[in-house]
């Protein structure tokens, strides 16, 4: 295996849009890593539909609402954050930048929002929590088949201040990532958080997933919630009944996602699933949304469709590759600016007003 | 800043269609100016949908209607005009042509329709009104934060014969104009009408918008209507409730528009918003429509969907660049010819008959 | 004006499909003539939608219908013809071939179907009727503004055995044919049938149309029917009410068409209009359909949507250019073969069975 | 006729997806043969829609279903098979590989599923049955016009262990295969099974079809079922009423298919027909589906839409060309893997659970 040389850039970056960011990031991230980060399952239908689907609902702006300074602040579990835009869990930031999750966590803290650490991070809990600077950090959990190991990992997470656990339920095996197969991609880096069951180095994504627990059930929610005492999100929910089962089993939040189009190709766009799930949840617990969010207007539309928080993933990792922690913060600021702009131009003063806004169904397709 | 050298062409132009016109205009308008004029917000989805959306409703022509000379004349507020095709407010015609709004105003007067001056014109009220030649001129107002200045501007407008005020409500900040960012575009020219609050020169569009008033409310309609005694249109309305609030606050007209797709990307096409707003207005006040009008058949479809007048913007500015006031008049004549042709071929004798025509919903998308 | 040199090819041609035919014909028809024949109005949306629209309804084939020799024969006004596929009126076949309508009429007769002569033919009634060989010929009428001339033309038509008159109602002026404008196209050839009001030579299409009568009304149907004693089709009908008015004024047939997408751009596809008109006609008179027919399956779908006869135009003219009368006959045989194939594979034994077939609405667009 | 040189490769192949497989196979299959195998009728609308249509219904995955080892096994007529994925009848495997159906039959047996022999196979019943290795083989029948011949063929089929007869009802003549016409394709190889009525060699597909029986009727089902005593599938059914007629005439199964888009262009996608037919069948007999299946997720969606078994054709022949029997088995394993992956990620433990799954209608088209 050739040496994997990730970016070490540390600088502010100018962002016109996140599509450019992807193009630019491709130049600094090694091919295998970029393919792993950017691509998805099968024909990429669901991946691409994730983005297109934001135009399945259109904004009908209001005017004369007496507004000049929209307020994006919100809070969850008692933590106030700059905006509902938070960091989605993404494996192996080290593929993009030598400082990996250290810089990501710092960039998110500097912006003032929630950092969600992936189980397959290339840095330790400690290295990430050192960057928290008072901002909340959450932990996305790929459980081990061994509950002893799971307890140890939760112990370490809590010792490092993690405030919520995110149980990923939609990746009990890896999706059909054809780009990784074409590139013969294996992980060049270790995964300290889960090292008790998986080193990561030299493994295909498939092997990594298979080393984790497949037979997830509602009992796992109970286990995690009881042992940790933390709110447990179930991530990867696209069906209302699944959401209800999860809540009834003690889930403290529902995370609507299709894993960025990386798992099932030919599945519905995550945004198309959001409203139905949110209506079933009916405010019993917070709803987080991710998958396909590339613009501030997407954040706006997700909030208007039932999300309480909106997580972004790939764009942040591209920002990391291009500018380290500054790049990460720049990406959040870019979304922040577009969200504020959309709020101003739609006449919505704050996040609660967005949530009460109705979008218009677009019968004309994409 | 390099010197900005706009076109000084003065000649009749041959127009096959307005898409060619854009292509030709790009050759004579400096890059920054052309980008500012032609482009729009974000992914340009809404900008492009504005044009495509005219095929969301299709014409089902009638035959044997005994017609050979359709009559396009109409009138508003007592002024008879050649057709319902009027000039939309567009900032900074000087970007396209050295004679700027002087030539635009003359071309529109020569055609025999309404010229709507932008607050961000590069010529003064006096220079424009000198070209009116008995035709009505209206004034699009970006209000100052200072009502004293606003009164002074209205005084000057009235002194120069302005017959209606158009309050733009959908641009309390600039949209996300990525082309301007890529071009590093700043205004090379002054804005005499609003010079009391904004010089314009060397400013980004963003800065220009921010120097104007953001906190617009229905009270602004009352203020403008009472002080000026003129009919006040609210421009940028896409929601029926907004239209009703505006009328109840004294608006003398509703101007359905999404600012040519320059403000919110991912919003509905203006044409798709038109019918609903017009039904709510229900003839209480006149309805003007703009955004995406590129053909005479588009004018026809807008009238059949509830508009009383239809404003055109970019194509006129391209005509200005290519031929000065003759080019402007040629553009209006082009729309006039296509409108007459559509009337003849659909069997509609006059504007009122168009308004009573029903279009056919197109379920097959664009 | 440079000399116009049309094709003089006389030979059998091999036809894979009619799209290839267009490509091949472009090589042998002078540019101006080809542009005139092939193109249409405005953005070509309606022209292209005419063809695409055949997939707005899909065939659900039946099996085990005990069929091996489908019968395409049908009859109209007592004349039996080989199939419901007839010749649409098309102006100026001389643009495609030096023998013009002489060869077209012969090719259609040799196939055994109806030839519809255009008023703007480049050959005389006599030259066409000499090729009839017992097959019916019809006459498409662009009326003069002078009824004396109209009577003379009808006299001549009847003297040459014409069995029906087709009053084109959708072309009281020419559509916006941008290709003709770009090519600066004028007719290089005379129009003997209408020479009493229009020579044709050196005229734009616009001028040709304007020399004919614009103020068509239901009274023209009465006039034509009474004077000629022949069945009068009204061509260009897309609205049920127009069909009823025409029938009540003595029309002997309704011809659903949008003039091949050459008149109103942004109008509905002719095929999309067919079923509604046919339901209103409700078998009171025969329904002919044209516009966009390029395959035998299109003929099948038009019959299943209410047409009694289906007319083809451009493909025949391409066949004429490529092979003279043999080429014309080859084109009809091509459609015949595809129609028989479709009948065999859908289990429909004859034309009446096709008419009773229900197609399936395609909700997925084009 | 130049010598036809098919592939003789025998090796395991790596499959990323079946679209690549087609590209690769094109390099080793002679042009005429590849055109015959890969192409379809007319504009290829229905062929392409067959594949696109799988996105007319989308998967809404379930989570937390406690699954790590989905079970794909199923059975039919008492035979247990590895999965519902079986071999569709495809003519003339010898076009792809010198060992033709010998290798195909072996590859399918090695996988552990049903091999359906085509009447137009280039190998004999005996050569195929020698490869069965205990796995079931079925026989697709293009009947002769002579029932004596039909009885002889059935006798031979039964003598070679065939367990079901598949009566193809949608190909009583060949579709409009334009690629074959362009290539001037004729069969280079003999057809031993039907040699009593058709040699095959040097024949066009059209001639081959016409030598078989066209006048199929429900009585043919009775005849085949009574004489053979075997279950008779009717293949090519897309209409519920046809399915009911067939069952009432003794059909032992319904095979929904549009012959891979090779017969009627402008017909509905086979997948769009499946659910309606399956609902009419209502479990009276098994339903097999083919046409457009290119991914494991397509198999999943077909099962969730009413199919009991799903047949694959072209991809298998491409695998045959690229790797002989190993290639064939590799293709089945590829589908097997994607089906298992889809089951795991949707939380479906076995085939019966898939059949009870509801897909989500996709209103946004392809």
mmCIF file of C-alpha atoms in Angstrom, chain A residues 17-19 22 47-59 83-86 256 269-272 274-275 287-315 334-343 346 351 354-355 357 359 366, chain B residues 41-46 176 178 263-267:
data_model
loop_
_atom_site.group_PDB
_atom_site.id
_atom_site.type_symbol
_atom_site.label_atom_id
_atom_site.label_comp_id
_atom_site.label_asym_id
_atom_site.label_seq_id
_atom_site.Cartn_x
_atom_site.Cartn_y
_atom_site.Cartn_z
ATOM 1 C CA UNK A 17 -20.803 27.195 -3.208
ATOM 2 C CA UNK A 18 -20.253 23.676 -1.940
ATOM 3 C CA UNK A 19 -20.193 22.168 -5.414
ATOM 4 C CA UNK A 22 -16.052 19.407 -3.900
ATOM 5 C CA UNK A 47 -27.335 10.181 -3.705
ATOM 6 C CA UNK A 48 -28.199 12.608 -6.502
ATOM 7 C CA UNK A 49 -31.910 12.562 -5.678
ATOM 8 C CA UNK A 50 -30.992 13.589 -2.128
ATOM 9 C CA UNK A 51 -29.833 16.927 -3.518
ATOM 10 C CA UNK A 52 -32.436 17.289 -6.274
ATOM 11 C CA UNK A 53 -35.243 16.492 -3.857
ATOM 12 C CA UNK A 54 -34.909 19.857 -2.135
ATOM 13 C CA UNK A 55 -36.669 21.208 -5.208
ATOM 14 C CA UNK A 56 -39.556 18.814 -4.643
ATOM 15 C CA UNK A 57 -40.750 21.542 -2.306
ATOM 16 C CA UNK A 58 -40.362 25.175 -3.194
ATOM 17 C CA UNK A 59 -40.299 28.323 -1.128
ATOM 18 C CA UNK A 83 -27.753 27.829 14.456
ATOM 19 C CA UNK A 84 -29.501 24.529 13.791
ATOM 20 C CA UNK A 85 -26.596 23.592 11.528
ATOM 21 C CA UNK A 86 -24.527 20.884 13.186
ATOM 22 C CA UNK A 256 -33.654 11.181 9.562
ATOM 23 C CA UNK A 269 -34.489 10.787 -0.998
ATOM 24 C CA UNK A 270 -33.977 11.553 2.665
ATOM 25 C CA UNK A 271 -35.657 14.936 2.300
ATOM 26 C CA UNK A 272 -38.722 13.227 0.845
ATOM 27 C CA UNK A 274 -38.437 13.847 6.439
ATOM 28 C CA UNK A 275 -41.901 15.345 6.677
ATOM 29 C CA UNK A 287 -35.581 15.432 14.886
ATOM 30 C CA UNK A 288 -32.199 15.812 13.217
ATOM 31 C CA UNK A 289 -31.897 15.660 9.437
ATOM 32 C CA UNK A 290 -29.000 15.018 7.104
ATOM 33 C CA UNK A 291 -28.301 13.787 3.536
ATOM 34 C CA UNK A 292 -27.869 16.054 0.575
ATOM 35 C CA UNK A 293 -27.707 19.399 2.399
ATOM 36 C CA UNK A 294 -25.569 21.664 0.220
ATOM 37 C CA UNK A 295 -27.083 25.130 0.670
ATOM 38 C CA UNK A 296 -28.542 27.361 3.335
ATOM 39 C CA UNK A 297 -31.875 27.116 1.524
ATOM 40 C CA UNK A 298 -31.709 23.334 2.026
ATOM 41 C CA UNK A 299 -31.319 23.901 5.760
ATOM 42 C CA UNK A 300 -34.325 26.226 5.607
ATOM 43 C CA UNK A 301 -36.422 23.674 3.725
ATOM 44 C CA UNK A 302 -35.472 20.873 6.106
ATOM 45 C CA UNK A 303 -36.492 22.995 9.098
ATOM 46 C CA UNK A 304 -39.772 23.871 7.367
ATOM 47 C CA UNK A 305 -40.322 20.141 6.826
ATOM 48 C CA UNK A 306 -39.984 19.098 10.434
ATOM 49 C CA UNK A 307 -36.297 19.036 11.345
ATOM 50 C CA UNK A 308 -35.087 20.656 14.551
ATOM 51 C CA UNK A 309 -31.422 20.432 13.594
ATOM 52 C CA UNK A 310 -29.756 19.905 10.242
ATOM 53 C CA UNK A 311 -26.438 18.137 9.942
ATOM 54 C CA UNK A 312 -23.875 18.648 7.211
ATOM 55 C CA UNK A 313 -21.156 16.192 6.328
ATOM 56 C CA UNK A 314 -19.273 16.064 3.032
ATOM 57 C CA UNK A 315 -18.996 19.866 2.589
ATOM 58 C CA UNK A 334 -21.140 29.841 4.469
ATOM 59 C CA UNK A 335 -24.241 27.868 5.464
ATOM 60 C CA UNK A 336 -24.975 30.387 8.187
ATOM 61 C CA UNK A 337 -24.871 33.238 5.683
ATOM 62 C CA UNK A 338 -27.124 31.491 3.179
ATOM 63 C CA UNK A 339 -29.562 30.537 5.913
ATOM 64 C CA UNK A 340 -29.734 34.138 7.149
ATOM 65 C CA UNK A 341 -30.177 35.371 3.599
ATOM 66 C CA UNK A 342 -33.015 32.926 3.023
ATOM 67 C CA UNK A 343 -34.627 33.965 6.303
ATOM 68 C CA UNK A 346 -38.634 34.861 3.099
ATOM 69 C CA UNK A 351 -35.936 29.306 13.630
ATOM 70 C CA UNK A 354 -39.194 28.694 9.759
ATOM 71 C CA UNK A 355 -40.646 25.605 11.411
ATOM 72 C CA UNK A 357 -43.593 27.868 7.361
ATOM 73 C CA UNK A 359 -43.407 24.944 1.545
ATOM 74 C CA UNK A 366 -36.732 18.078 -10.426
ATOM 75 C CA UNK B 41 -29.328 33.487 -7.363
ATOM 76 C CA UNK B 42 -27.623 30.265 -6.377
ATOM 77 C CA UNK B 43 -27.970 27.303 -8.704
ATOM 78 C CA UNK B 44 -30.143 29.397 -11.065
ATOM 79 C CA UNK B 45 -32.925 26.844 -10.566
ATOM 80 C CA UNK B 46 -35.564 29.493 -9.997
ATOM 81 C CA UNK B 176 -26.852 35.047 -3.528
ATOM 82 C CA UNK B 178 -22.565 33.802 -7.393
ATOM 83 C CA UNK B 263 -33.213 36.621 -4.918
ATOM 84 C CA UNK B 264 -34.261 33.194 -3.597
ATOM 85 C CA UNK B 265 -33.079 30.092 -5.396
ATOM 86 C CA UNK B 266 -35.362 27.161 -4.771
ATOM 87 C CA UNK B 267 -38.406 29.402 -4.709
#
